[in-house]
Every structure is written in structure tokens, then in C-alpha cells.
Amino acid sequence: LFRSSRTNNSPDQLIGALMVDPSTELEGEDRKTLEQVVYMLSRKIIDQNRDYQSAVSDIEAVKSELRKLDEAGVKLVQEKTRLEEQNMELKKEIRIIGTNHEQEMIHRR
């Protein structure tokens, strides 16, 4: 059993003593020091958890935006394909009109 006979041990010394023997009794300033360390670590864990949750939320928002962009990209490709098909049909019609016009000119001569 480690008993903190002197006060003002460093937090590292206190934690080291507790790791060696969890039944270590702390008194006075040592107990206050350890309580402060526990409080600071608790705050740090809470802050890191909040940061983690915020990051997860940001990642989910980005994933949602990527899905929307992906859907928009699919629609754009479909529209491009539709316009290309329409363009080919129009070119066929122009050729037919051109051929018909040439035949009319030949008949007029």
C-alpha cells in the first residue's frame, strides 16, 4: 500500500502509484491534484466526443451531398444521351430535306 506521506506529488507520480496499486490512499493536496486530473481528463473526453460527433455529422452531410451530385450526374448523362439521339434524328431529317430539294431542282430543269 502506497500512502502519500508527502503532499504535492506530480500528477504523473500519483497516476503511477495508482497504476501499481489501485488501493493507494491519497490524502490532502494529492487527492485534490488527482481530482483535478480526473476532472480535466473527463472534460477532454467530453470535448473529444463532441468533436467526434460533429465530425461524424459533417461526414454524413458530405455523403448526402455526394449522393445528390451522383444522382444529378446520372440525370445529366441521360439528358446528354437523349440530346445526342435527337441530334442524330435531326441530321437525318436535314439529309432527307437536302436530298428532296436536290431532286426537286433536277425535276425543274
CSV table of N, CA and C in Angstrom, one decimal:
chain,number,residue,atom,x,y,z
A,1,LEU,N,0.9,-1.2,0.0
A,1,LEU,CA,0.0,0.0,0.0
A,1,LEU,C,0.9,1.2,0.0
A,2,PHE,N,0.7,2.0,-1.0
A,2,PHE,CA,1.5,3.3,-1.1
A,2,PHE,C,0.6,4.4,-0.5
A,3,ARG,N,1.2,5.0,0.5
A,3,ARG,CA,0.5,6.1,1.1
A,3,ARG,C,1.2,7.4,0.8
A,4,SER,N,0.5,8.4,0.4
A,4,SER,CA,1.2,9.6,0.0
A,4,SER,C,1.5,10.4,1.3
A,5,SER,N,2.7,10.2,1.8
A,5,SER,CA,3.0,10.8,3.1
A,5,SER,C,3.4,12.3,2.8
A,6,ARG,N,4.0,12.6,1.7
A,6,ARG,CA,4.3,14.0,1.4
A,6,ARG,C,3.2,14.4,0.4
A,7,THR,N,3.0,15.7,0.4
A,7,THR,CA,2.0,16.3,-0.5
A,7,THR,C,2.6,16.8,-1.7
A,8,ASN,N,1.8,17.3,-2.7
A,8,ASN,CA,2.3,17.9,-3.9
A,8,ASN,C,3.1,16.9,-4.8
A,9,ASN,N,2.7,15.7,-4.8
A,9,ASN,CA,3.3,14.8,-5.8
A,9,ASN,C,2.7,15.2,-7.1
A,10,SER,N,3.5,15.0,-8.2
A,10,SER,CA,3.1,15.4,-9.5
A,10,SER,C,1.9,14.4,-10.0
A,11,PRO,N,1.1,14.9,-10.9
A,11,PRO,CA,0.0,14.0,-11.4
A,11,PRO,C,0.6,12.7,-11.9
A,12,ASP,N,1.7,12.8,-12.6
A,12,ASP,CA,2.3,11.5,-13.1
A,12,ASP,C,2.7,10.6,-12.0
A,13,GLN,N,3.2,11.1,-10.9
A,13,GLN,CA,3.6,10.3,-9.8
A,13,GLN,C,2.3,9.6,-9.2
A,14,LEU,N,1.3,10.4,-9.0
A,14,LEU,CA,0.0,9.9,-8.4
A,14,LEU,C,-0.6,8.8,-9.3
A,15,ILE,N,-0.6,9.1,-10.6
A,15,ILE,CA,-1.2,8.1,-11.5
A,15,ILE,C,-0.4,6.8,-11.5
A,16,GLY,N,1.0,7.0,-11.5
A,16,GLY,CA,1.9,5.9,-11.5
A,16,GLY,C,1.6,5.0,-10.3
A,17,ALA,N,1.5,5.7,-9.1
A,17,ALA,CA,1.3,4.9,-7.9
A,17,ALA,C,-0.1,4.2,-7.9
A,18,LEU,N,-1.1,4.8,-8.5
A,18,LEU,CA,-2.4,4.1,-8.6
A,18,LEU,C,-2.4,3.0,-9.6
A,19,MET,N,-1.6,3.1,-10.6
A,19,MET,CA,-1.5,2.0,-11.6
A,19,MET,C,-0.8,0.8,-10.9
A,20,VAL,N,0.2,1.1,-10.1
A,20,VAL,CA,0.9,0.0,-9.4
A,20,VAL,C,0.0,-0.7,-8.4
A,21,ASP,N,-0.7,0.2,-7.7
A,21,ASP,CA,-1.6,-0.3,-6.6
A,21,ASP,C,-2.9,0.5,-6.5
A,22,PRO,N,-3.9,0.0,-7.2
A,22,PRO,CA,-5.2,0.8,-7.2
A,22,PRO,C,-5.8,1.1,-5.8
A,23,SER,N,-5.3,0.4,-4.8
A,23,SER,CA,-5.9,0.6,-3.5
A,23,SER,C,-5.1,1.7,-2.7
A,24,THR,N,-4.2,2.4,-3.5
A,24,THR,CA,-3.5,3.5,-2.9
A,24,THR,C,-4.4,4.6,-2.3
A,25,GLU,N,-4.1,5.0,-1.1
A,25,GLU,CA,-4.9,6.0,-0.4
A,25,GLU,C,-4.2,7.4,-0.6
A,26,LEU,N,-5.0,8.3,-1.1
A,26,LEU,CA,-4.4,9.7,-1.3
A,26,LEU,C,-5.1,10.6,-0.3
A,27,GLU,N,-4.3,11.5,0.1
A,27,GLU,CA,-4.8,12.5,1.1
A,27,GLU,C,-4.4,13.9,0.7
A,28,GLY,N,-5.1,14.8,1.3
A,28,GLY,CA,-4.8,16.3,1.2
A,28,GLY,C,-4.6,16.7,-0.2
A,29,GLU,N,-3.5,17.4,-0.5
A,29,GLU,CA,-3.2,18.0,-1.8
A,29,GLU,C,-3.1,17.0,-2.9
A,30,ASP,N,-2.6,15.8,-2.6
A,30,ASP,CA,-2.5,14.7,-3.6
A,30,ASP,C,-3.9,14.3,-4.1
A,31,ARG,N,-4.8,14.2,-3.1
A,31,ARG,CA,-6.2,13.9,-3.5
A,31,ARG,C,-6.8,15.0,-4.4
A,32,LYS,N,-6.6,16.2,-4.0
A,32,LYS,CA,-7.1,17.4,-4.8
A,32,LYS,C,-6.5,17.4,-6.2
A,33,THR,N,-5.2,17.1,-6.3
A,33,THR,CA,-4.5,17.1,-7.5
A,33,THR,C,-5.1,16.0,-8.4
A,34,LEU,N,-5.3,14.8,-7.9
A,34,LEU,CA,-5.8,13.7,-8.7
A,34,LEU,C,-7.3,14.0,-9.1
A,35,GLU,N,-8.0,14.7,-8.2
A,35,GLU,CA,-9.4,15.0,-8.6
A,35,GLU,C,-9.4,16.0,-9.8
A,36,GLN,N,-8.4,17.0,-9.7
A,36,GLN,CA,-8.3,17.9,-10.8
A,36,GLN,C,-7.9,17.2,-12.1
A,37,VAL,N,-7.0,16.3,-12.0
A,37,VAL,CA,-6.6,15.5,-13.2
A,37,VAL,C,-7.8,14.7,-13.8
A,38,VAL,N,-8.5,14.1,-12.9
A,38,VAL,CA,-9.7,13.3,-13.4
A,38,VAL,C,-10.7,14.3,-14.0
A,39,TYR,N,-10.9,15.4,-13.4
A,39,TYR,CA,-11.9,16.4,-14.0
A,39,TYR,C,-11.4,16.9,-15.4
A,40,MET,N,-10.1,17.2,-15.5
A,40,MET,CA,-9.6,17.7,-16.8
A,40,MET,C,-9.7,16.6,-17.8
A,41,LEU,N,-9.3,15.4,-17.5
A,41,LEU,CA,-9.5,14.3,-18.4
A,41,LEU,C,-10.9,14.0,-18.8
A,42,SER,N,-11.8,14.1,-17.9
A,42,SER,CA,-13.2,14.0,-18.2
A,42,SER,C,-13.7,15.1,-19.2
A,43,ARG,N,-13.3,16.3,-18.9
A,43,ARG,CA,-13.6,17.4,-19.8
A,43,ARG,C,-13.0,17.2,-21.2
A,44,LYS,N,-11.8,16.7,-21.2
A,44,LYS,CA,-11.1,16.4,-22.5
A,44,LYS,C,-11.9,15.3,-23.3
A,45,ILE,N,-12.3,14.3,-22.6
A,45,ILE,CA,-13.0,13.2,-23.2
A,45,ILE,C,-14.4,13.7,-23.8
A,46,ILE,N,-15.1,14.5,-23.0
A,46,ILE,CA,-16.3,15.1,-23.4
A,46,ILE,C,-16.1,16.0,-24.6
A,47,ASP,N,-15.1,16.8,-24.6
A,47,ASP,CA,-14.8,17.7,-25.8
A,47,ASP,C,-14.5,16.9,-27.0
A,48,GLN,N,-13.7,15.8,-26.8
A,48,GLN,CA,-13.3,15.0,-28.0
A,48,GLN,C,-14.5,14.2,-28.5
A,49,ASN,N,-15.4,13.8,-27.6
A,49,ASN,CA,-16.6,13.1,-28.1
A,49,ASN,C,-17.5,14.1,-28.9
A,50,ARG,N,-17.6,15.3,-28.4
A,50,ARG,CA,-18.4,16.3,-29.1
A,50,ARG,C,-17.7,16.6,-30.5
A,51,ASP,N,-16.4,16.7,-30.5
A,51,ASP,CA,-15.7,16.9,-31.8
A,51,ASP,C,-15.9,15.7,-32.7
A,52,TYR,N,-15.9,14.5,-32.2
A,52,TYR,CA,-16.1,13.3,-32.9
A,52,TYR,C,-17.5,13.3,-33.5
A,53,GLN,N,-18.5,13.6,-32.7
A,53,GLN,CA,-19.9,13.6,-33.1
A,53,GLN,C,-20.1,14.6,-34.2
A,54,SER,N,-19.4,15.8,-34.0
A,54,SER,CA,-19.5,16.8,-35.0
A,54,SER,C,-18.9,16.4,-36.4
A,55,ALA,N,-17.8,15.7,-36.3
A,55,ALA,CA,-17.1,15.2,-37.5
A,55,ALA,C,-18.0,14.1,-38.2
A,56,VAL,N,-18.6,13.3,-37.4
A,56,VAL,CA,-19.5,12.2,-38.0
A,56,VAL,C,-20.6,12.9,-38.7
A,57,SER,N,-21.2,13.9,-38.0
A,57,SER,CA,-22.3,14.7,-38.6
A,57,SER,C,-21.9,15.3,-39.9
A,58,ASP,N,-20.7,15.9,-39.9
A,58,ASP,CA,-20.1,16.5,-41.2
A,58,ASP,C,-19.9,15.5,-42.3
A,59,ILE,N,-19.4,14.3,-41.9
A,59,ILE,CA,-19.2,13.3,-42.9
A,59,ILE,C,-20.5,12.8,-43.5
A,60,GLU,N,-21.6,12.7,-42.6
A,60,GLU,CA,-22.9,12.3,-43.1
A,60,GLU,C,-23.4,13.3,-44.1
A,61,ALA,N,-23.2,14.6,-43.8
A,61,ALA,CA,-23.7,15.7,-44.7
A,61,ALA,C,-23.0,15.6,-46.0
A,62,VAL,N,-21.7,15.4,-46.0
A,62,VAL,CA,-20.9,15.3,-47.2
A,62,VAL,C,-21.4,14.1,-48.0
A,63,LYS,N,-21.6,12.9,-47.4
A,63,LYS,CA,-22.1,11.8,-48.1
A,63,LYS,C,-23.4,12.1,-48.8
A,64,SER,N,-24.3,12.8,-48.1
A,64,SER,CA,-25.6,13.1,-48.6
A,64,SER,C,-25.5,14.0,-49.9
A,65,GLU,N,-24.6,15.0,-49.8
A,65,GLU,CA,-24.3,15.8,-50.9
A,65,GLU,C,-23.7,15.1,-52.1
A,66,LEU,N,-22.8,14.1,-51.8
A,66,LEU,CA,-22.2,13.3,-52.8
A,66,LEU,C,-23.3,12.5,-53.5
A,67,ARG,N,-24.2,11.9,-52.8
A,67,ARG,CA,-25.3,11.1,-53.4
A,67,ARG,C,-26.2,12.0,-54.3
A,68,LYS,N,-26.4,13.3,-53.8
A,68,LYS,CA,-27.2,14.2,-54.7
A,68,LYS,C,-26.5,14.5,-56.0
A,69,LEU,N,-25.1,14.7,-55.8
A,69,LEU,CA,-24.3,15.0,-57.0
A,69,LEU,C,-24.3,13.8,-58.0
A,70,ASP,N,-24.2,12.6,-57.4
A,70,ASP,CA,-24.2,11.4,-58.2
A,70,ASP,C,-25.5,11.3,-59.0
A,71,GLU,N,-26.6,11.5,-58.3
A,71,GLU,CA,-27.9,11.5,-59.0
A,71,GLU,C,-28.0,12.5,-60.1
A,72,ALA,N,-27.5,13.7,-59.8
A,72,ALA,CA,-27.6,14.8,-60.8
A,72,ALA,C,-26.7,14.4,-62.0
A,73,GLY,N,-25.5,13.8,-61.7
A,73,GLY,CA,-24.6,13.3,-62.8
A,73,GLY,C,-25.3,12.3,-63.7
A,74,VAL,N,-26.0,11.3,-63.1
A,74,VAL,CA,-26.7,10.3,-63.8
A,74,VAL,C,-27.8,11.0,-64.7
A,75,LYS,N,-28.5,11.9,-64.2
A,75,LYS,CA,-29.5,12.7,-65.0
A,75,LYS,C,-28.9,13.4,-66.1
A,76,LEU,N,-27.7,14.0,-65.9
A,76,LEU,CA,-27.0,14.7,-66.9
A,76,LEU,C,-26.6,13.8,-68.1
A,77,VAL,N,-26.1,12.6,-67.7
A,77,VAL,CA,-25.7,11.7,-68.7
A,77,VAL,C,-26.9,11.2,-69.5
A,78,GLN,N,-28.0,11.0,-68.8
A,78,GLN,CA,-29.3,10.6,-69.5
A,78,GLN,C,-29.7,11.7,-70.5
A,79,GLU,N,-29.7,12.9,-70.0
A,79,GLU,CA,-30.1,14.0,-70.9
A,79,GLU,C,-29.1,14.2,-72.1
A,80,LYS,N,-27.8,14.0,-71.9
A,80,LYS,CA,-26.9,14.1,-72.9
A,80,LYS,C,-27.2,13.0,-74.0
A,81,THR,N,-27.4,11.8,-73.5
A,81,THR,CA,-27.8,10.7,-74.5
A,81,THR,C,-29.0,11.0,-75.3
A,82,ARG,N,-30.0,11.6,-74.6
A,82,ARG,CA,-31.3,11.9,-75.2
A,82,ARG,C,-31.0,13.0,-76.3
A,83,LEU,N,-30.2,14.0,-76.0
A,83,LEU,CA,-29.9,15.1,-76.9
A,83,LEU,C,-29.1,14.6,-78.1
A,84,GLU,N,-28.2,13.7,-77.8
A,84,GLU,CA,-27.4,13.1,-78.9
A,84,GLU,C,-28.3,12.3,-79.9
A,85,GLU,N,-29.2,11.6,-79.4
A,85,GLU,CA,-30.2,10.8,-80.2
A,85,GLU,C,-31.1,11.8,-81.0
A,86,GLN,N,-31.5,12.9,-80.3
A,86,GLN,CA,-32.3,13.9,-81.0
A,86,GLN,C,-31.5,14.6,-82.1
A,87,ASN,N,-30.2,14.8,-81.9
A,87,ASN,CA,-29.4,15.4,-82.8
A,87,ASN,C,-29.2,14.5,-84.1
A,88,MET,N,-29.0,13.2,-83.9
A,88,MET,CA,-28.9,12.3,-85.0
A,88,MET,C,-30.2,12.3,-85.8
A,89,GLU,N,-31.4,12.3,-85.2
A,89,GLU,CA,-32.6,12.3,-85.9
A,89,GLU,C,-32.7,13.6,-86.7
A,90,LEU,N,-32.4,14.7,-86.1
A,90,LEU,CA,-32.4,16.0,-86.9
A,90,LEU,C,-31.5,16.0,-88.1
A,91,LYS,N,-30.3,15.4,-87.9
A,91,LYS,CA,-29.4,15.3,-89.0
A,91,LYS,C,-29.9,14.4,-90.2
A,92,LYS,N,-30.6,13.4,-89.8
A,92,LYS,CA,-31.3,12.5,-90.8
A,92,LYS,C,-32.3,13.3,-91.5
A,93,GLU,N,-33.1,14.1,-90.8
A,93,GLU,CA,-34.2,14.9,-91.4
A,93,GLU,C,-33.6,15.9,-92.3
A,94,ILE,N,-32.5,16.5,-91.9
A,94,ILE,CA,-31.8,17.5,-92.8
A,94,ILE,C,-31.3,16.9,-94.1
A,95,ARG,N,-30.7,15.7,-94.0
A,95,ARG,CA,-30.3,15.0,-95.2
A,95,ARG,C,-31.4,14.7,-96.1
A,96,ILE,N,-32.5,14.2,-95.5
A,96,ILE,CA,-33.7,13.9,-96.3
A,96,ILE,C,-34.2,15.2,-97.1
A,97,ILE,N,-34.3,16.3,-96.3
A,97,ILE,CA,-34.7,17.5,-96.9
A,97,ILE,C,-33.8,18.0,-98.0
A,98,GLY,N,-32.5,17.8,-97.7
A,98,GLY,CA,-31.5,18.2,-98.7
A,98,GLY,C,-31.6,17.3,-100.0
A,99,THR,N,-31.8,16.0,-99.8
A,99,THR,CA,-32.0,15.1,-101.0
A,99,THR,C,-33.3,15.5,-101.7
A,100,ASN,N,-34.4,15.7,-101.0
A,100,ASN,CA,-35.6,16.1,-101.6
A,100,ASN,C,-35.5,17.4,-102.4
A,101,HIS,N,-34.8,18.3,-101.9
A,101,HIS,CA,-34.5,19.6,-102.5
A,101,HIS,C,-33.7,19.4,-103.8
A,102,GLU,N,-32.7,18.6,-103.7
A,102,GLU,CA,-31.9,18.3,-104.9
A,102,GLU,C,-32.7,17.7,-106.0
A,103,GLN,N,-33.6,16.7,-105.6
A,103,GLN,CA,-34.5,16.1,-106.6
A,103,GLN,C,-35.5,17.0,-107.2
A,104,GLU,N,-36.0,18.0,-106.4
A,104,GLU,CA,-36.9,19.0,-107.0
A,104,GLU,C,-36.2,19.9,-108.0
A,105,MET,N,-34.9,20.2,-107.7
A,105,MET,CA,-34.2,21.1,-108.6
A,105,MET,C,-33.9,20.3,-109.9
A,106,ILE,N,-33.6,19.0,-109.8
A,106,ILE,CA,-33.4,18.2,-111.0
A,106,ILE,C,-34.7,18.2,-111.9
A,107,HIS,N,-35.8,18.0,-111.2
A,107,HIS,CA,-37.1,17.9,-112.0
A,107,HIS,C,-37.5,19.2,-112.6
A,108,ARG,N,-37.1,20.3,-112.0
A,108,ARG,CA,-37.4,21.6,-112.6
A,108,ARG,C,-36.6,21.9,-113.8
A,109,ARG,N,-35.5,21.3,-114.0
A,109,ARG,CA,-34.6,21.6,-115.2
A,109,ARG,C,-35.2,21.0,-116.3
